[in-house]
mmCIF file of C-alpha atoms and ligand atoms in Angstrom:
data_model
loop_
_atom_site.group_PDB
_atom_site.id
_atom_site.type_symbol
_atom_site.label_atom_id
_atom_site.label_comp_id
_atom_site.label_asym_id
_atom_site.label_seq_id
_atom_site.Cartn_x
_atom_site.Cartn_y
_atom_site.Cartn_z
ATOM 1 C CA MET A 235 16.488 8.484 35.682
ATOM 2 C CA PRO A 236 14.989 11.491 37.590
ATOM 3 C CA ALA A 237 12.071 10.281 39.712
ATOM 4 C CA ASP A 238 9.685 12.865 38.276
ATOM 5 C CA LYS A 239 10.693 12.544 34.610
ATOM 6 C CA LYS A 240 7.642 12.310 32.376
ATOM 7 C CA LEU A 241 7.217 8.941 30.677
ATOM 8 C CA ARG A 242 7.250 9.111 26.848
ATOM 9 C CA ILE A 243 5.067 6.283 25.661
ATOM 10 C CA GLY A 244 4.281 5.182 22.085
ATOM 11 C CA VAL A 245 1.193 3.255 20.976
ATOM 12 C CA LEU A 246 1.523 0.125 18.814
ATOM 13 C CA GLY A 247 -1.404 0.118 16.376
ATOM 14 C CA ALA A 248 -4.214 2.619 15.808
ATOM 15 C CA ALA A 249 -6.549 0.546 17.976
ATOM 16 C CA ASN A 250 -9.946 1.700 19.195
ATOM 17 C CA ILE A 251 -8.950 1.324 22.823
ATOM 18 C CA ALA A 252 -5.910 3.536 22.210
ATOM 19 C CA ARG A 253 -8.385 6.408 21.784
ATOM 20 C CA ASN A 254 -9.547 5.943 25.404
ATOM 21 C CA PHE A 255 -5.972 5.485 26.594
ATOM 22 C CA THR A 256 -4.772 8.671 24.889
ATOM 23 C CA ALA A 257 -7.782 10.763 25.903
ATOM 24 C CA ALA A 258 -7.508 9.709 29.551
ATOM 25 C CA LEU A 259 -3.817 10.647 29.745
ATOM 26 C CA ARG A 260 -4.166 14.024 28.008
ATOM 27 C CA GLY A 261 -2.765 16.699 30.335
ATOM 28 C CA SER A 262 -1.081 14.193 32.655
ATOM 29 C CA ASP A 263 2.059 15.440 34.443
ATOM 30 C CA LYS A 264 3.449 11.903 34.442
ATOM 31 C CA VAL A 265 2.743 10.388 31.019
ATOM 32 C CA ASP A 266 3.124 11.794 27.516
ATOM 33 C CA VAL A 267 1.468 9.613 24.864
ATOM 34 C CA CYS A 268 3.840 10.984 22.253
ATOM 35 C CA ALA A 269 3.653 8.609 19.270
ATOM 36 C CA VAL A 270 1.532 6.085 17.426
ATOM 37 C CA ALA A 271 2.644 3.437 14.938
ATOM 38 C CA SER A 272 0.435 1.718 12.381
ATOM 39 C CA ARG A 273 1.073 -0.772 9.602
ATOM 40 C CA ASP A 274 -0.168 2.043 7.348
ATOM 41 C CA ALA A 275 1.547 5.462 7.506
ATOM 42 C CA ALA A 276 -1.582 7.377 6.426
ATOM 43 C CA LYS A 277 -3.663 5.626 9.079
ATOM 44 C CA ALA A 278 -1.045 6.446 11.725
ATOM 45 C CA ALA A 279 -0.989 10.121 10.693
ATOM 46 C CA ALA A 280 -4.795 10.362 10.675
ATOM 47 C CA PHE A 281 -5.031 8.705 14.084
ATOM 48 C CA ALA A 282 -2.339 11.012 15.506
ATOM 49 C CA ALA A 283 -4.195 14.070 14.205
ATOM 50 C CA GLU A 284 -7.526 12.803 15.534
ATOM 51 C CA VAL A 285 -6.374 12.128 19.092
ATOM 52 C CA GLY A 286 -3.673 14.806 19.382
ATOM 53 C CA ILE A 287 -0.506 12.680 19.292
ATOM 54 C CA MET A 288 2.609 14.541 18.089
ATOM 55 C CA GLN A 289 4.422 11.829 16.129
ATOM 56 C CA SER A 290 3.319 8.978 13.874
ATOM 57 C CA PHE A 291 5.194 6.060 12.340
ATOM 58 C CA GLY A 292 4.325 3.952 9.282
ATOM 59 C CA SER A 293 5.523 0.727 10.885
ATOM 60 C CA TYR A 294 5.778 -0.756 14.367
ATOM 61 C CA GLU A 295 9.508 -1.387 13.772
ATOM 62 C CA ALA A 296 10.175 2.312 13.087
ATOM 63 C CA MET A 297 8.639 3.367 16.405
ATOM 64 C CA LEU A 298 10.580 0.723 18.335
ATOM 65 C CA ALA A 299 13.813 2.021 16.744
ATOM 66 C CA ASP A 300 13.214 5.565 18.057
ATOM 67 C CA PRO A 301 15.436 6.054 21.126
ATOM 68 C CA SER A 302 13.326 8.953 22.455
ATOM 69 C CA ILE A 303 10.453 6.569 23.229
ATOM 70 C CA GLU A 304 10.901 4.953 26.634
ATOM 71 C CA ALA A 305 7.868 2.683 26.776
ATOM 72 C CA VAL A 306 5.195 1.154 24.610
ATOM 73 C CA TYR A 307 1.444 0.583 25.054
ATOM 74 C CA ASN A 308 0.491 -2.625 23.211
ATOM 75 C CA PRO A 309 -3.214 -2.817 22.238
ATOM 76 C CA LEU A 310 -2.724 -5.132 19.247
ATOM 77 C CA PRO A 311 -5.007 -8.165 18.708
ATOM 78 C CA ASN A 312 -4.350 -10.794 21.374
ATOM 79 C CA ASN A 313 -2.385 -13.115 19.066
ATOM 80 C CA LEU A 314 0.174 -10.323 18.479
ATOM 81 C CA HIS A 315 0.729 -9.302 22.112
ATOM 82 C CA ALA A 316 3.661 -11.680 22.596
ATOM 83 C CA GLU A 317 5.435 -11.000 19.300
ATOM 84 C CA TRP A 318 5.397 -7.208 19.667
ATOM 85 C CA THR A 319 5.950 -7.073 23.415
ATOM 86 C CA ILE A 320 9.065 -9.219 22.948
ATOM 87 C CA LYS A 321 10.254 -7.036 20.048
ATOM 88 C CA ALA A 322 9.655 -3.919 22.166
ATOM 89 C CA ALA A 323 11.553 -5.399 25.127
ATOM 90 C CA ASP A 324 14.418 -6.402 22.802
ATOM 91 C CA ALA A 325 14.460 -2.753 21.632
ATOM 92 C CA GLY A 326 14.894 -1.700 25.276
ATOM 93 C CA LYS A 327 11.320 -0.451 25.817
ATOM 94 C CA HIS A 328 9.142 -1.036 28.861
ATOM 95 C CA VAL A 329 5.700 -2.357 27.906
ATOM 96 C CA LEU A 330 2.171 -1.872 29.195
ATOM 97 C CA CYS A 331 0.431 -4.708 27.331
ATOM 98 C CA GLU A 332 -3.329 -4.987 26.968
ATOM 99 C CA LYS A 333 -5.255 -7.862 28.488
ATOM 100 C CA PRO A 334 -5.324 -10.762 27.961
ATOM 101 C CA PHE A 335 -1.548 -10.544 28.216
ATOM 102 C CA ALA A 336 -0.892 -13.242 25.616
ATOM 103 C CA ALA A 337 -2.559 -15.976 23.603
ATOM 104 C CA ASN A 338 -1.488 -18.541 26.221
ATOM 105 C CA ALA A 339 0.737 -19.044 29.282
ATOM 106 C CA ALA A 340 3.746 -20.234 27.261
ATOM 107 C CA GLU A 341 3.767 -16.914 25.400
ATOM 108 C CA ALA A 342 3.378 -15.017 28.676
ATOM 109 C CA LYS A 343 6.479 -16.767 30.055
ATOM 110 C CA ALA A 344 8.454 -15.854 26.932
ATOM 111 C CA MET A 345 7.387 -12.213 27.330
ATOM 112 C CA PHE A 346 8.592 -12.054 30.933
ATOM 113 C CA ASP A 347 11.839 -13.791 29.924
ATOM 114 C CA ALA A 348 12.350 -11.057 27.310
ATOM 115 C CA ALA A 349 11.717 -8.375 29.949
ATOM 116 C CA LYS A 350 14.276 -9.980 32.262
ATOM 117 C CA ARG A 351 17.031 -10.366 29.685
ATOM 118 C CA ASN A 352 16.582 -6.729 28.551
ATOM 119 C CA ASN A 353 16.208 -5.312 32.063
ATOM 120 C CA VAL A 354 12.863 -3.682 31.264
ATOM 121 C CA ILE A 355 9.442 -3.902 32.915
ATOM 122 C CA VAL A 356 6.515 -5.566 31.164
ATOM 123 C CA VAL A 357 3.051 -5.621 32.769
ATOM 124 C CA GLU A 358 -0.547 -6.393 31.853
ATOM 125 C CA ALA A 359 -3.094 -3.577 31.598
ATOM 126 C CA TYR A 360 -6.106 -3.842 33.914
ATOM 127 C CA PRO A 361 -7.336 -0.279 34.558
ATOM 128 C CA TYR A 362 -9.841 -1.459 37.196
ATOM 129 C CA ARG A 363 -6.923 -2.496 39.397
ATOM 130 C CA ALA A 364 -5.905 1.170 39.732
ATOM 131 C CA GLN A 365 -9.424 2.208 40.817
ATOM 132 C CA PRO A 366 -9.744 3.388 44.458
ATOM 133 C CA GLN A 367 -12.645 0.881 44.680
ATOM 134 C CA THR A 368 -10.370 -2.097 43.903
ATOM 135 C CA ILE A 369 -7.594 -0.802 46.165
ATOM 136 C CA LYS A 370 -10.142 -0.486 49.007
ATOM 137 C CA LEU A 371 -11.469 -3.994 48.295
ATOM 138 C CA ALA A 372 -7.954 -5.436 48.558
ATOM 139 C CA GLN A 373 -7.405 -3.553 51.829
ATOM 140 C CA LEU A 374 -10.680 -4.853 53.352
ATOM 141 C CA LEU A 375 -9.778 -8.437 52.435
ATOM 142 C CA ARG A 376 -6.237 -8.047 53.845
ATOM 143 C CA GLU A 377 -7.731 -6.748 57.111
ATOM 144 C CA GLY A 378 -10.038 -9.791 57.300
ATOM 145 C CA ALA A 379 -13.204 -7.664 57.112
ATOM 146 C CA ILE A 380 -15.253 -10.692 55.950
ATOM 147 C CA GLY A 381 -13.052 -13.389 57.492
ATOM 148 C CA LYS A 382 -11.508 -16.086 55.336
ATOM 149 C CA VAL A 383 -12.798 -15.980 51.755
ATOM 150 C CA GLN A 384 -14.663 -19.201 50.925
ATOM 151 C CA PHE A 385 -15.835 -18.399 47.412
ATOM 152 C CA VAL A 386 -16.070 -15.652 44.810
ATOM 153 C CA GLN A 387 -18.518 -15.225 41.935
ATOM 154 C CA ALA A 388 -17.374 -12.722 39.315
ATOM 155 C CA SER A 389 -19.010 -11.996 35.987
ATOM 156 C CA PHE A 390 -18.497 -9.691 33.002
ATOM 157 C CA GLY A 391 -20.655 -9.638 29.893
ATOM 158 C CA PHE A 392 -21.950 -7.346 27.178
ATOM 159 C CA PRO A 393 -23.715 -7.648 23.842
ATOM 160 C CA LEU A 394 -21.372 -7.883 20.847
ATOM 161 C CA ALA A 395 -22.865 -8.079 17.370
ATOM 162 C CA MET A 396 -21.425 -10.850 15.212
ATOM 163 C CA GLY A 397 -19.057 -9.331 12.636
ATOM 164 C CA SER A 398 -15.486 -8.450 11.781
ATOM 165 C CA ASN A 399 -14.514 -7.501 15.342
ATOM 166 C CA ILE A 400 -11.189 -9.047 16.440
ATOM 167 C CA ARG A 401 -13.061 -10.625 19.378
ATOM 168 C CA TRP A 402 -14.912 -13.057 17.066
ATOM 169 C CA ASP A 403 -11.733 -14.260 15.342
ATOM 170 C CA ALA A 404 -10.132 -17.443 16.691
ATOM 171 C CA ALA A 405 -6.974 -16.784 14.620
ATOM 172 C CA LEU A 406 -6.528 -13.501 16.530
ATOM 173 C CA ALA A 407 -7.024 -15.312 19.877
ATOM 174 C CA GLY A 408 -10.510 -13.886 20.353
ATOM 175 C CA GLY A 409 -13.461 -15.275 22.312
ATOM 176 C CA ALA A 410 -15.428 -14.294 25.392
ATOM 177 C CA LEU A 411 -13.002 -15.923 27.850
ATOM 178 C CA MET A 412 -9.963 -14.157 26.410
ATOM 179 C CA ASP A 413 -11.674 -10.808 26.062
ATOM 180 C CA ALA A 414 -14.228 -10.409 28.864
ATOM 181 C CA GLY A 415 -13.315 -13.462 30.962
ATOM 182 C CA SER A 416 -9.774 -12.300 31.597
ATOM 183 C CA TYR A 417 -11.294 -9.651 33.907
ATOM 184 C CA PRO A 418 -13.128 -11.954 36.343
ATOM 185 C CA VAL A 419 -10.219 -14.432 36.213
ATOM 186 C CA SER A 420 -7.841 -11.612 37.166
ATOM 187 C CA LEU A 421 -10.159 -10.438 39.948
ATOM 188 C CA VAL A 422 -10.539 -13.872 41.549
ATOM 189 C CA ARG A 423 -6.761 -14.418 41.281
ATOM 190 C CA MET A 424 -6.220 -11.087 43.073
ATOM 191 C CA ILE A 425 -8.681 -12.039 45.817
ATOM 192 C CA ALA A 426 -7.372 -15.586 46.316
ATOM 193 C CA GLY A 427 -3.757 -14.377 46.254
ATOM 194 C CA GLU A 428 -2.485 -17.637 44.760
ATOM 195 C CA ARG A 429 -2.443 -19.781 41.637
ATOM 196 C CA PRO A 430 -5.496 -22.040 41.149
ATOM 197 C CA VAL A 431 -4.763 -25.743 40.804
ATOM 198 C CA ARG A 432 -7.780 -26.954 38.794
ATOM 199 C CA ALA A 433 -10.367 -25.596 36.379
ATOM 200 C CA HIS A 434 -13.705 -26.796 35.050
ATOM 201 C CA ALA A 435 -15.766 -24.916 32.463
ATOM 202 C CA MET A 436 -18.739 -25.095 30.120
ATOM 203 C CA ALA A 437 -19.280 -22.864 27.122
ATOM 204 C CA ARG A 438 -21.547 -21.977 24.237
ATOM 205 C CA PHE A 439 -19.525 -21.530 21.064
ATOM 206 C CA ALA A 440 -20.143 -19.148 18.197
ATOM 207 C CA GLU A 441 -20.405 -22.005 15.714
ATOM 208 C CA GLY A 442 -22.447 -24.788 17.204
ATOM 209 C CA ALA A 443 -21.909 -26.843 20.294
ATOM 210 C CA SER A 444 -18.805 -27.526 22.374
ATOM 211 C CA GLY A 445 -16.070 -28.803 20.086
ATOM 212 C CA GLY A 446 -17.014 -26.453 17.232
ATOM 213 C CA THR A 447 -14.329 -24.378 15.609
ATOM 214 C CA GLY A 448 -15.700 -20.971 16.622
ATOM 215 C CA VAL A 449 -14.689 -18.914 19.605
ATOM 216 C CA ASP A 450 -16.605 -19.169 22.864
ATOM 217 C CA ARG A 451 -19.550 -16.764 23.091
ATOM 218 C CA THR A 452 -20.462 -17.480 26.728
ATOM 219 C CA LEU A 453 -18.329 -19.369 29.244
ATOM 220 C CA LEU A 454 -18.836 -20.277 32.885
ATOM 221 C CA GLY A 455 -15.977 -21.753 34.835
ATOM 222 C CA THR A 456 -14.889 -22.872 38.274
ATOM 223 C CA LEU A 457 -11.410 -22.417 39.732
ATOM 224 C CA ASP A 458 -10.082 -24.352 42.705
ATOM 225 C CA PHE A 459 -7.496 -22.579 44.893
ATOM 226 C CA PRO A 460 -5.212 -24.659 47.131
ATOM 227 C CA GLY A 461 -5.768 -22.398 50.150
ATOM 228 C CA GLY A 462 -9.427 -23.467 50.177
ATOM 229 C CA ALA A 463 -11.255 -20.796 48.167
ATOM 230 C CA LEU A 464 -13.373 -21.669 45.134
ATOM 231 C CA ALA A 465 -14.296 -19.192 42.413
ATOM 232 C CA GLN A 466 -16.911 -19.110 39.690
ATOM 233 C CA ILE A 467 -16.310 -16.853 36.726
ATOM 234 C CA ALA A 468 -18.711 -16.026 33.904
ATOM 235 C CA CYS A 469 -18.246 -14.064 30.706
ATOM 236 C CA SER A 470 -20.283 -13.477 27.588
ATOM 237 C CA PHE A 471 -20.681 -11.560 24.352
ATOM 238 C CA GLY A 472 -24.454 -12.101 24.521
ATOM 239 C CA THR A 473 -25.727 -10.545 27.738
ATOM 240 C CA SER A 474 -26.792 -7.158 28.971
ATOM 241 C CA ARG A 475 -23.858 -5.109 30.236
ATOM 242 C CA HIS A 476 -22.739 -6.074 33.714
ATOM 243 C CA ARG A 477 -19.492 -6.444 35.655
ATOM 244 C CA THR A 478 -20.177 -7.576 39.211
ATOM 245 C CA ALA A 479 -18.651 -9.721 41.925
ATOM 246 C CA LEU A 480 -19.831 -11.321 45.152
ATOM 247 C CA ILE A 481 -17.111 -12.250 47.632
ATOM 248 C CA VAL A 482 -18.215 -14.542 50.442
ATOM 249 C CA GLY A 483 -16.150 -15.053 53.559
ATOM 250 C CA ASP A 484 -16.814 -17.038 56.715
ATOM 251 C CA ALA A 485 -17.588 -13.772 58.529
ATOM 252 C CA GLY A 486 -19.338 -11.604 55.937
ATOM 253 C CA THR A 487 -19.856 -10.705 52.294
ATOM 254 C CA ILE A 488 -18.836 -7.961 49.861
ATOM 255 C CA GLU A 489 -20.702 -7.051 46.664
ATOM 256 C CA THR A 490 -18.907 -4.882 44.148
ATOM 257 C CA THR A 491 -18.519 -3.827 40.545
ATOM 258 C CA PHE A 492 -15.094 -3.741 38.856
ATOM 259 C CA TYR A 493 -15.351 -1.207 36.054
ATOM 260 C CA ASN A 494 -12.258 0.192 34.343
ATOM 261 C CA ASP A 495 -13.659 3.676 34.322
ATOM 262 C CA THR A 496 -15.941 5.037 37.004
ATOM 263 C CA SER A 497 -15.601 8.725 36.131
ATOM 264 C CA ASP A 498 -18.846 8.748 34.119
ATOM 265 C CA LYS A 499 -20.911 6.551 36.440
ATOM 266 C CA LEU A 500 -22.553 6.803 39.843
ATOM 267 C CA PRO A 501 -19.848 6.813 42.549
ATOM 268 C CA PRO A 502 -18.524 3.262 42.831
ATOM 269 C CA THR A 503 -19.404 1.393 46.011
ATOM 270 C CA LEU A 504 -18.513 -1.692 47.985
ATOM 271 C CA VAL A 505 -21.489 -3.165 49.867
ATOM 272 C CA ILE A 506 -20.196 -5.037 52.881
ATOM 273 C CA ARG A 507 -22.098 -7.126 55.397
ATOM 274 C CA ARG A 508 -19.976 -7.885 58.453
ATOM 275 C CA GLY A 509 -21.168 -10.947 60.359
ATOM 276 C CA ILE A 510 -22.912 -14.242 59.680
ATOM 277 C CA ALA A 511 -26.516 -13.262 60.411
ATOM 278 C CA LEU A 512 -28.871 -12.649 57.495
ATOM 279 C CA ASP A 513 -29.883 -9.374 59.109
ATOM 280 C CA ALA A 514 -26.321 -8.195 59.802
ATOM 281 C CA PRO A 515 -26.189 -4.511 58.835
ATOM 282 C CA ARG A 516 -25.144 -3.733 55.282
ATOM 283 C CA GLU A 517 -22.705 -0.857 54.969
ATOM 284 C CA THR A 518 -22.229 0.914 51.652
ATOM 285 C CA ILE A 519 -18.685 2.221 51.265
ATOM 286 C CA VAL A 520 -18.590 4.964 48.645
ATOM 287 C CA CYS A 521 -15.242 5.140 46.838
ATOM 288 C CA ASP A 522 -13.723 7.926 44.763
ATOM 289 C CA ALA A 523 -14.510 7.721 41.063
ATOM 290 C CA ALA A 524 -11.539 7.622 38.699
ATOM 291 C CA ALA A 525 -10.628 7.461 35.035
ATOM 292 C CA GLY A 526 -8.996 4.038 35.163
ATOM 293 C CA PHE A 527 -6.834 4.458 32.069
ATOM 294 C CA ARG A 528 -5.293 7.598 33.535
ATOM 295 C CA ALA A 529 -4.837 6.042 36.987
ATOM 296 C CA GLN A 530 -3.235 2.969 35.401
ATOM 297 C CA GLY A 531 -0.971 4.992 33.054
ATOM 298 C CA GLU A 532 0.247 7.146 35.926
ATOM 299 C CA ALA A 533 0.743 4.056 38.108
ATOM 300 C CA PHE A 534 2.860 2.614 35.263
ATOM 301 C CA HIS A 535 4.994 5.776 35.408
ATOM 302 C CA ASP A 536 5.335 5.343 39.191
ATOM 303 C CA LEU A 537 6.269 1.676 38.751
ATOM 304 C CA LEU A 538 9.081 2.583 36.349
ATOM 305 C CA ARG A 539 10.343 5.458 38.500
ATOM 306 C CA HIS A 540 9.832 4.075 42.031
ATOM 307 C CA GLY A 541 9.451 0.289 41.809
ATOM 308 C CA TRP A 542 6.864 -2.395 42.442
ATOM 309 C CA SER A 543 5.554 -1.012 45.751
ATOM 310 C CA GLN A 544 3.846 1.714 43.652
ATOM 311 C CA TRP A 545 2.051 -0.720 41.310
ATOM 312 C CA PRO A 546 -1.577 -1.621 42.140
ATOM 313 C CA GLY A 547 -1.929 -3.815 39.051
ATOM 314 C CA ALA A 548 -1.236 -7.434 38.249
ATOM 315 C CA THR A 549 2.321 -8.535 39.005
ATOM 316 C CA PRO A 550 4.101 -10.872 36.551
ATOM 317 C CA ASP A 551 3.286 -13.826 38.846
ATOM 318 C CA GLU A 552 -0.401 -12.907 38.821
ATOM 319 C CA THR A 553 -0.424 -12.449 35.053
ATOM 320 C CA LEU A 554 1.168 -15.846 34.554
ATOM 321 C CA ASP A 555 -1.439 -17.432 36.841
ATOM 322 C CA ILE A 556 -4.245 -15.630 34.965
ATOM 323 C CA MET A 557 -2.984 -17.049 31.659
ATOM 324 C CA LEU A 558 -2.573 -20.545 33.136
ATOM 325 C CA ALA A 559 -6.155 -20.360 34.442
ATOM 326 C CA ILE A 560 -7.458 -19.125 31.058
ATOM 327 C CA ASP A 561 -5.627 -21.946 29.242
ATOM 328 C CA ALA A 562 -7.139 -24.517 31.623
ATOM 329 C CA LEU A 563 -10.672 -23.064 31.459
ATOM 330 C CA ALA A 564 -10.518 -23.031 27.654
ATOM 331 C CA ALA A 565 -9.249 -26.617 27.528
ATOM 332 C CA SER A 566 -11.936 -27.745 29.965
ATOM 333 C CA ALA A 567 -14.719 -26.050 27.991
ATOM 334 C CA ARG A 568 -13.567 -27.901 24.850
ATOM 335 C CA SER A 569 -13.040 -31.297 26.509
ATOM 336 C CA GLY A 570 -15.823 -31.294 29.093
ATOM 337 C CA SER A 571 -13.420 -32.526 31.792
ATOM 338 C CA ALA A 572 -11.750 -30.781 34.698
ATOM 339 C CA VAL A 573 -8.185 -29.697 33.890
ATOM 340 C CA SER A 574 -5.274 -29.520 36.331
ATOM 341 C CA ILE A 575 -3.252 -26.326 36.261
ATOM 342 C CA VAL A 576 0.462 -27.045 36.083
ATOM 343 C CA ALA A 577 3.011 -24.251 35.581
HETATM 344 N N1 NAP B 66 -8.518 -2.609 28.990
HETATM 345 C C1 NAP B 66 -9.643 -2.430 28.324
HETATM 346 O O1 NAP B 66 -10.607 -1.862 28.788
HETATM 347 C C2 NAP B 66 -9.718 -2.879 26.913
HETATM 348 C C3 NAP B 66 -10.813 -2.488 26.157
HETATM 349 C C4 NAP B 66 -10.848 -2.848 24.828
HETATM 350 C C5 NAP B 66 -9.830 -3.614 24.290
HETATM 351 N N2 NAP B 66 -8.795 -4.030 25.054
HETATM 352 C C6 NAP B 66 -7.719 -4.857 24.470
HETATM 353 O O2 NAP B 66 -7.022 -4.050 23.548
HETATM 354 C C7 NAP B 66 -6.653 -4.803 22.408
HETATM 355 C C8 NAP B 66 -7.221 -4.116 21.167
HETATM 356 O O3 NAP B 66 -8.614 -4.052 21.211
HETATM 357 P P1 NAP B 66 -9.402 -3.018 20.252
HETATM 358 O O4 NAP B 66 -10.842 -3.276 20.390
HETATM 359 O O5 NAP B 66 -8.929 -1.638 20.498
HETATM 360 O O6 NAP B 66 -8.903 -3.546 18.803
HETATM 361 P P2 NAP B 66 -8.956 -2.869 17.384
HETATM 362 O O7 NAP B 66 -9.675 -1.577 17.410
HETATM 363 O O8 NAP B 66 -9.411 -3.914 16.438
HETATM 364 O O9 NAP B 66 -7.410 -2.506 17.102
HETATM 365 C C9 NAP B 66 -6.403 -3.435 16.986
HETATM 366 C C10 NAP B 66 -5.279 -2.785 16.166
HETATM 367 O O10 NAP B 66 -4.271 -3.768 15.960
HETATM 368 C C11 NAP B 66 -3.641 -3.545 14.706
HETATM 369 N N3 NAP B 66 -3.565 -4.828 13.996
HETATM 370 C C12 NAP B 66 -2.418 -5.462 13.652
HETATM 371 N N4 NAP B 66 -2.664 -6.607 13.038
HETATM 372 C C13 NAP B 66 -4.001 -6.735 12.950
HETATM 373 C C14 NAP B 66 -4.856 -7.722 12.405
HETATM 374 N N5 NAP B 66 -4.392 -8.837 11.826
HETATM 375 N N6 NAP B 66 -6.173 -7.522 12.512
HETATM 376 C C15 NAP B 66 -6.679 -6.430 13.124
HETATM 377 N N7 NAP B 66 -5.901 -5.456 13.658
HETATM 378 C C16 NAP B 66 -4.577 -5.601 13.566
HETATM 379 C C17 NAP B 66 -4.450 -2.508 13.950
HETATM 380 O O11 NAP B 66 -3.687 -1.323 13.977
HETATM 381 P P3 NAP B 66 -2.946 -0.753 12.666
HETATM 382 O O12 NAP B 66 -3.829 -1.098 11.478
HETATM 383 O O13 NAP B 66 -2.907 0.688 12.938
HETATM 384 O O14 NAP B 66 -1.594 -1.378 12.582
HETATM 385 C C18 NAP B 66 -5.711 -2.329 14.783
HETATM 386 O O15 NAP B 66 -6.153 -1.008 14.796
HETATM 387 C C19 NAP B 66 -7.144 -6.216 22.659
HETATM 388 O O16 NAP B 66 -6.116 -6.978 23.206
HETATM 389 C C20 NAP B 66 -8.255 -6.034 23.685
HETATM 390 O O17 NAP B 66 -8.409 -7.175 24.523
HETATM 391 C C21 NAP B 66 -8.737 -3.663 26.356
#
């Protein structure tokens, strides 16, 4: 495969988020979003015309059977990520699969097994990981800019009206933890650099108290990392919009946002305080803004052409740990007890 060959990628499902994905990659030298498949041929054709995709298919199977498509973007509802990622891998396609990667860790393992047996690459989509801001954060932590990390607090919430949205549907593996919470869980996993061993969570559910049948609307959880760090994550469908993190080391602190897309916002910053004194100077590091979906799509191209050293996103090990942590947080929120995380 020539190292500069453009990646032809097809979209599974005329999903809302596929509009952002396609728009961000328009004009890219590395990625051609060349096809969309829907369960409904007319819907696929209308979507293709709307967003400027050349080819449309009236079934997911038909797109997977097309040998000219090298990779697939999977933004289906969460309960279908595993089924269609495995079918895509079995059809010889690489897959960029939306977060949360799967409905649970067992599915995630099966997806990576499928990638291995078909010699293709399957990864989870987290556009914020390709942001210069996140890459700089990881570099500062590696350099020990705030010493050894003791704890992290990371939170993502937004208001979501009750309705037919896939996020409110338990059968589609919805809920605040799966949808919004996967972000802070992924961030704290990236910062800790290891699998957590224990989780404890509390939640408010859409239908009544803990133990109800509805999805979680707001969830707060704690993760215990064997290297010593603790993390608190929070997520909600009932708050004002925010996506912030505080990382506290034994020699300083970093405050940051972790947006997917920073191209339409004020330049993203990392606010770092080096030292233990309350009046230690605060430095604001201004990072380049970026369209995260484009940065991630092009990084996916680089991963396929040049290997893992070019991939700023979640590795399969990280993704598996994220799903294990989500499973344990969800179980803890339902049971009220701390849950051990066992692979
Ligand atoms: N990275 C991010 O920033 C980001 C942002 C938003 C969403 N996401 C993720 O992307 C995925 C899709 O989210 P979305 O908001 O774009 O969803 P959406 O608009 O509801 O689209 C989901 C698509 O899945 C297909 N589908 C197949 N079976 C379905 C079923 N039983 N019910 C509903 N849809 C079904 C439909 O396509 P057809 O009818 O064409 O087959 C539908 O258009 C989720 O996993 C979500 O977590 C990520």
